[in-house]
PDB file of C-alpha atoms in Angstrom:
ATOM      1  CA  MET A   1      97.283 111.595 109.924  1.00 97.00           C
ATOM      2  CA  LEU A   2     100.381 110.871 107.958  1.00 98.00           C
ATOM      3  CA  PRO A   3     103.313 110.076 110.240  1.00 98.00           C
ATOM      4  CA  ASP A   4     106.194 112.412 111.026  1.00 98.00           C
ATOM      5  CA  LEU A   5     108.557 110.256 109.011  1.00 98.00           C
ATOM      6  CA  SER A   6     111.169 111.279 106.459  1.00 98.00           C
ATOM      7  CA  LEU A   7     112.328 109.239 103.481  1.00 98.00           C
ATOM      8  CA  THR A   8     115.042 110.060 100.942  1.00 97.00           C
ATOM      9  CA  ALA A   9     114.142 110.136  97.266  1.00 98.00           C
ATOM     10  CA  VAL A  10     116.130 108.162  94.706  1.00 97.00           C
ATOM     11  CA  VAL A  11     118.628 110.186  92.609  1.00 97.00           C
ATOM     12  CA  SER A  12     117.526 113.654  93.822  1.00 96.00           C
ATOM     13  CA  ASP A  13     118.286 112.783  97.489  1.00 97.00           C
ATOM     14  CA  ARG A  14     115.336 115.006  98.409  1.00 96.00           C
ATOM     15  CA  GLU A  15     114.190 114.458 101.975  1.00 97.00           C
ATOM     16  CA  ILE A  16     110.404 114.086 102.097  1.00 97.00           C
ATOM     17  CA  THR A  17     108.685 114.335 105.479  1.00 98.00           C
ATOM     18  CA  LEU A  18     105.365 112.617 104.892  1.00 98.00           C
ATOM     19  CA  ASN A  19     103.192 114.807 107.138  1.00 97.00           C
ATOM     20  CA  ALA A  20     104.830 118.119 106.223  1.00 97.00           C
ATOM     21  CA  THR A  21     104.705 118.560 102.454  1.00 97.00           C
ATOM     22  CA  GLY A  22     102.624 121.745 102.684  1.00 96.00           C
ATOM     23  CA  ARG A  23     100.301 120.638  99.871  1.00 98.00           C
ATOM     24  CA  PRO A  24      97.877 117.848  99.089  1.00 98.00           C
ATOM     25  CA  THR A  25      99.848 114.616  98.925  1.00 98.00           C
ATOM     26  CA  VAL A  26      99.343 111.297  97.189  1.00 98.00           C
ATOM     27  CA  LEU A  27     101.414 108.401  98.478  1.00 98.00           C
ATOM     28  CA  ILE A  28     101.353 105.258  96.364  1.00 98.00           C
ATOM     29  CA  PHE A  29     102.638 102.219  98.224  1.00 98.00           C
ATOM     30  CA  HIS A  30     103.772  99.449  95.914  1.00 97.00           C
ATOM     31  CA  GLY A  31     106.341  96.822  95.095  1.00 96.00           C
ATOM     32  CA  GLN A  32     108.049  95.915  91.857  1.00 91.00           C
ATOM     33  CA  ASP A  33     105.062  93.916  90.583  1.00 94.00           C
ATOM     34  CA  THR A  34     102.534  96.654  91.410  1.00 95.00           C
ATOM     35  CA  ALA A  35     104.520  99.637  90.084  1.00 94.00           C
ATOM     36  CA  ARG A  36     102.188 100.002  87.079  1.00 95.00           C
ATOM     37  CA  ALA A  37      99.492 101.319  89.442  1.00 96.00           C
ATOM     38  CA  ALA A  38     101.812 104.145  90.524  1.00 96.00           C
ATOM     39  CA  ILE A  39     102.406 105.145  86.901  1.00 95.00           C
ATOM     40  CA  GLN A  40      98.676 105.109  86.242  1.00 96.00           C
ATOM     41  CA  VAL A  41      97.928 107.278  89.308  1.00 97.00           C
ATOM     42  CA  ASN A  42     100.652 109.735  88.273  1.00 96.00           C
ATOM     43  CA  ASN A  43      99.329 110.009  84.727  1.00 95.00           C
ATOM     44  CA  THR A  44      95.707 110.480  85.809  1.00 97.00           C
ATOM     45  CA  VAL A  45      96.437 113.009  88.551  1.00 98.00           C
ATOM     46  CA  ARG A  46      98.785 115.064  86.362  1.00 96.00           C
ATOM     47  CA  THR A  47      96.044 115.529  83.763  1.00 96.00           C
ATOM     48  CA  ALA A  48      94.034 117.467  86.368  1.00 97.00           C
ATOM     49  CA  PHE A  49      96.854 118.820  88.564  1.00 97.00           C
ATOM     50  CA  ALA A  50      99.756 119.465  86.208  1.00 95.00           C
ATOM     51  CA  SER A  51     102.052 121.185  88.684  1.00 95.00           C
ATOM     52  CA  PRO A  52     103.845 119.428  91.539  1.00 96.00           C
ATOM     53  CA  ASP A  53     103.169 122.635  93.507  1.00 96.00           C
ATOM     54  CA  GLN A  54      99.470 121.687  93.442  1.00 97.00           C
ATOM     55  CA  VAL A  55      99.894 118.039  94.486  1.00 98.00           C
ATOM     56  CA  LEU A  56     102.903 116.017  95.582  1.00 98.00           C
ATOM     57  CA  ILE A  57     102.821 112.472  94.232  1.00 98.00           C
ATOM     58  CA  ALA A  58     105.317 110.028  95.712  1.00 98.00           C
ATOM     59  CA  SER A  59     105.879 106.301  95.327  1.00 98.00           C
ATOM     60  CA  ILE A  60     106.791 104.453  98.494  1.00 98.00           C
ATOM     61  CA  ILE A  61     108.401 101.256  97.303  1.00 98.00           C
ATOM     62  CA  ASP A  62     108.298  98.226  99.581  1.00 98.00           C
ATOM     63  CA  LEU A  63     111.831  96.799  99.517  1.00 97.00           C
ATOM     64  CA  ARG A  64     111.742  94.790 102.746  1.00 97.00           C
ATOM     65  CA  GLN A  65     112.405  91.580 100.824  1.00 95.00           C
ATOM     66  CA  PHE A  66     115.945  92.755 100.035  1.00 95.00           C
ATOM     67  CA  PRO A  67     118.460  92.262 102.856  1.00 94.00           C
ATOM     68  CA  GLN A  68     121.075  94.982 103.402  1.00 94.00           C
ATOM     69  CA  MET A  69     123.673  93.080 101.372  1.00 95.00           C
ATOM     70  CA  PHE A  70     121.466  93.381  98.247  1.00 95.00           C
ATOM     71  CA  HIS A  71     120.768  97.124  98.535  1.00 95.00           C
ATOM     72  CA  ALA A  72     123.753  97.974  96.314  1.00 95.00           C
ATOM     73  CA  MET A  73     122.264  95.792  93.568  1.00 95.00           C
ATOM     74  CA  VAL A  74     118.742  97.243  93.908  1.00 96.00           C
ATOM     75  CA  ARG A  75     119.735 100.934  93.948  1.00 96.00           C
ATOM     76  CA  PRO A  76     120.846 101.005  90.270  1.00 97.00           C
ATOM     77  CA  GLU A  77     117.492  99.504  89.272  1.00 96.00           C
ATOM     78  CA  LEU A  78     115.686 102.255  91.195  1.00 96.00           C
ATOM     79  CA  GLU A  79     117.889 104.871  89.527  1.00 97.00           C
ATOM     80  CA  LYS A  80     117.121 103.338  86.136  1.00 97.00           C
ATOM     81  CA  ALA A  81     113.367 103.565  86.858  1.00 95.00           C
ATOM     82  CA  TYR A  82     113.817 107.203  87.928  1.00 97.00           C
ATOM     83  CA  ARG A  83     115.688 108.102  84.738  1.00 96.00           C
ATOM     84  CA  LYS A  84     113.151 106.290  82.567  1.00 95.00           C
ATOM     85  CA  ALA A  85     110.320 108.312  84.144  1.00 95.00           C
ATOM     86  CA  ALA A  86     112.332 111.547  84.002  1.00 95.00           C
ATOM     87  CA  ASP A  87     112.983 111.059  80.272  1.00 95.00           C
ATOM     88  CA  LYS A  88     109.221 111.146  79.632  1.00 93.00           C
ATOM     89  CA  LEU A  89     108.730 114.555  81.270  1.00 93.00           C
ATOM     90  CA  PRO A  90     108.119 117.666  79.179  1.00 89.00           C
ATOM     91  CA  ALA A  91     111.141 119.856  78.440  1.00 91.00           C
ATOM     92  CA  GLY A  92     111.956 122.118  81.376  1.00 91.00           C
ATOM     93  CA  ALA A  93     110.182 119.990  83.988  1.00 94.00           C
ATOM     94  CA  ASP A  94     112.282 119.320  87.086  1.00 96.00           C
ATOM     95  CA  PRO A  95     112.490 115.524  87.523  1.00 96.00           C
ATOM     96  CA  ALA A  96     113.139 115.934  91.266  1.00 96.00           C
ATOM     97  CA  GLU A  97     109.659 117.462  91.608  1.00 96.00           C
ATOM     98  CA  PHE A  98     107.815 115.053  89.324  1.00 97.00           C
ATOM     99  CA  VAL A  99     109.578 111.731  89.980  1.00 97.00           C
ATOM    100  CA  VAL A 100     109.587 111.033  93.711  1.00 98.00           C
ATOM    101  CA  LEU A 101     110.610 107.443  94.388  1.00 98.00           C
ATOM    102  CA  LEU A 102     110.979 106.711  98.093  1.00 98.00           C
ATOM    103  CA  PRO A 103     112.572 103.351  98.950  1.00 98.00           C
ATOM    104  CA  ASP A 104     111.105 101.795 102.083  1.00 98.00           C
ATOM    105  CA  TRP A 105     113.924  99.384 102.925  1.00 97.00           C
ATOM    106  CA  GLN A 106     112.752  98.497 106.429  1.00 96.00           C
ATOM    107  CA  GLY A 107     109.012  98.885 105.844  1.00 97.00           C
ATOM    108  CA  SER A 108     108.882 101.778 108.310  1.00 98.00           C
ATOM    109  CA  ALA A 109     106.596 103.916 106.112  1.00 98.00           C
ATOM    110  CA  HIS A 110     104.305 100.972 105.387  1.00 98.00           C
ATOM    111  CA  LYS A 111     104.018 100.194 109.109  1.00 98.00           C
ATOM    112  CA  ALA A 112     103.610 103.834 110.185  1.00 98.00           C
ATOM    113  CA  CYS A 113     100.839 104.361 107.612  1.00 98.00           C
ATOM    114  CA  GLY A 114      99.120 101.054 108.374  1.00 98.00           C
ATOM    115  CA  VAL A 115      99.629  99.752 104.838  1.00 98.00           C
ATOM    116  CA  ALA A 116      99.850  96.031 104.094  1.00 96.00           C
ATOM    117  CA  GLY A 117      99.870  93.926 100.952  1.00 96.00           C
ATOM    118  CA  SER A 118     101.186  96.617  98.605  1.00 97.00           C
ATOM    119  CA  THR A 119     103.333  94.087  96.774  1.00 96.00           C
ATOM    120  CA  ASP A 120     100.120  92.245  95.811  1.00 96.00           C
ATOM    121  CA  GLU A 121      97.922  95.303  95.214  1.00 97.00           C
ATOM    122  CA  ALA A 122      99.116  98.899  95.335  1.00 98.00           C
ATOM    123  CA  VAL A 123      97.691 101.163  98.043  1.00 98.00           C
ATOM    124  CA  ALA A 124      97.152 104.913  97.724  1.00 98.00           C
ATOM    125  CA  LEU A 125      96.738 107.439 100.495  1.00 98.00           C
ATOM    126  CA  VAL A 126      95.544 110.964  99.802  1.00 98.00           C
ATOM    127  CA  ALA A 127      96.246 113.578 102.448  1.00 98.00           C
ATOM    128  CA  ASP A 128      95.238 117.223 102.659  1.00 98.00           C
ATOM    129  CA  THR A 129      97.646 120.131 103.078  1.00 97.00           C
ATOM    130  CA  GLY A 130      97.904 119.465 106.816  1.00 97.00           C
ATOM    131  CA  GLY A 131      98.790 115.785 106.400  1.00 97.00           C
ATOM    132  CA  ARG A 132      95.329 114.463 107.364  1.00 98.00           C
ATOM    133  CA  ILE A 133      94.508 111.281 105.406  1.00 98.00           C
ATOM    134  CA  VAL A 134      91.253 111.789 103.511  1.00 97.00           C
ATOM    135  CA  THR A 135      91.291 108.644 101.374  1.00 97.00           C
ATOM    136  CA  ARG A 136      92.846 105.196 101.617  1.00 97.00           C
ATOM    137  CA  VAL A 137      92.266 102.888  98.674  1.00 97.00           C
ATOM    138  CA  GLN A 138      93.665  99.555  97.525  1.00 96.00           C
ATOM    139  CA  GLY A 139      93.009  97.522  94.406  1.00 84.00           C
ATOM    140  CA  ALA A 140      91.441  98.389  91.094  1.00 82.00           C
ATOM    141  CA  GLU A 141      90.966 101.920  89.781  1.00 91.00           C
ATOM    142  CA  LEU A 142      93.276 103.584  92.269  1.00 95.00           C
ATOM    143  CA  ASP A 143      93.790 106.463  89.875  1.00 97.00           C
ATOM    144  CA  GLN A 144      90.106 107.425  89.717  1.00 97.00           C
ATOM    145  CA  ALA A 145      89.639 107.162  93.494  1.00 97.00           C
ATOM    146  CA  VAL A 146      92.711 109.343  94.068  1.00 98.00           C
ATOM    147  CA  LEU A 147      91.586 111.927  91.526  1.00 98.00           C
ATOM    148  CA  THR A 148      88.091 112.094  93.066  1.00 97.00           C
ATOM    149  CA  ALA A 149      89.595 112.591  96.534  1.00 97.00           C
ATOM    150  CA  LEU A 150      91.894 115.373  95.323  1.00 98.00           C
ATOM    151  CA  GLN A 151      89.076 117.151  93.536  1.00 97.00           C
ATOM    152  CA  GLY A 152      87.119 117.096  96.810  1.00 95.00           C
ATOM    153  CA  LEU A 153      89.819 118.954  98.741  1.00 94.00           C
TER     154      LEU A 153
END
């Protein structure tokens, strides 16, 4: 099961409670060097599930390496990444629904979900509508494994 843990999304300030999204959920755990995997998962999943009402996709970004005093320097970079992704959305799409970047400053989401090594290789969790984890995958071809899991729900 996904934990009863809430994180606040960059820019939109949307509060996301991991185990209570009310829809199938894809959580991509990554760091700066593994962010490409999150983009790839998003692109692949959105070809089959175009609406965020069908599937919530969220990036949980491991930022434990940045002490509190550096948070003010990291936040603008996160906001820049959000805006870059939002600019690529089709006209009329709500960026707050499609671009869900969840900073994990203390590593609490990583720990609660039993995820390790996401700064070396991204990790994806797929959960059903009730928050039950149906797939956990790390490494190559995350996007295809996530898509297969979603199609099986």
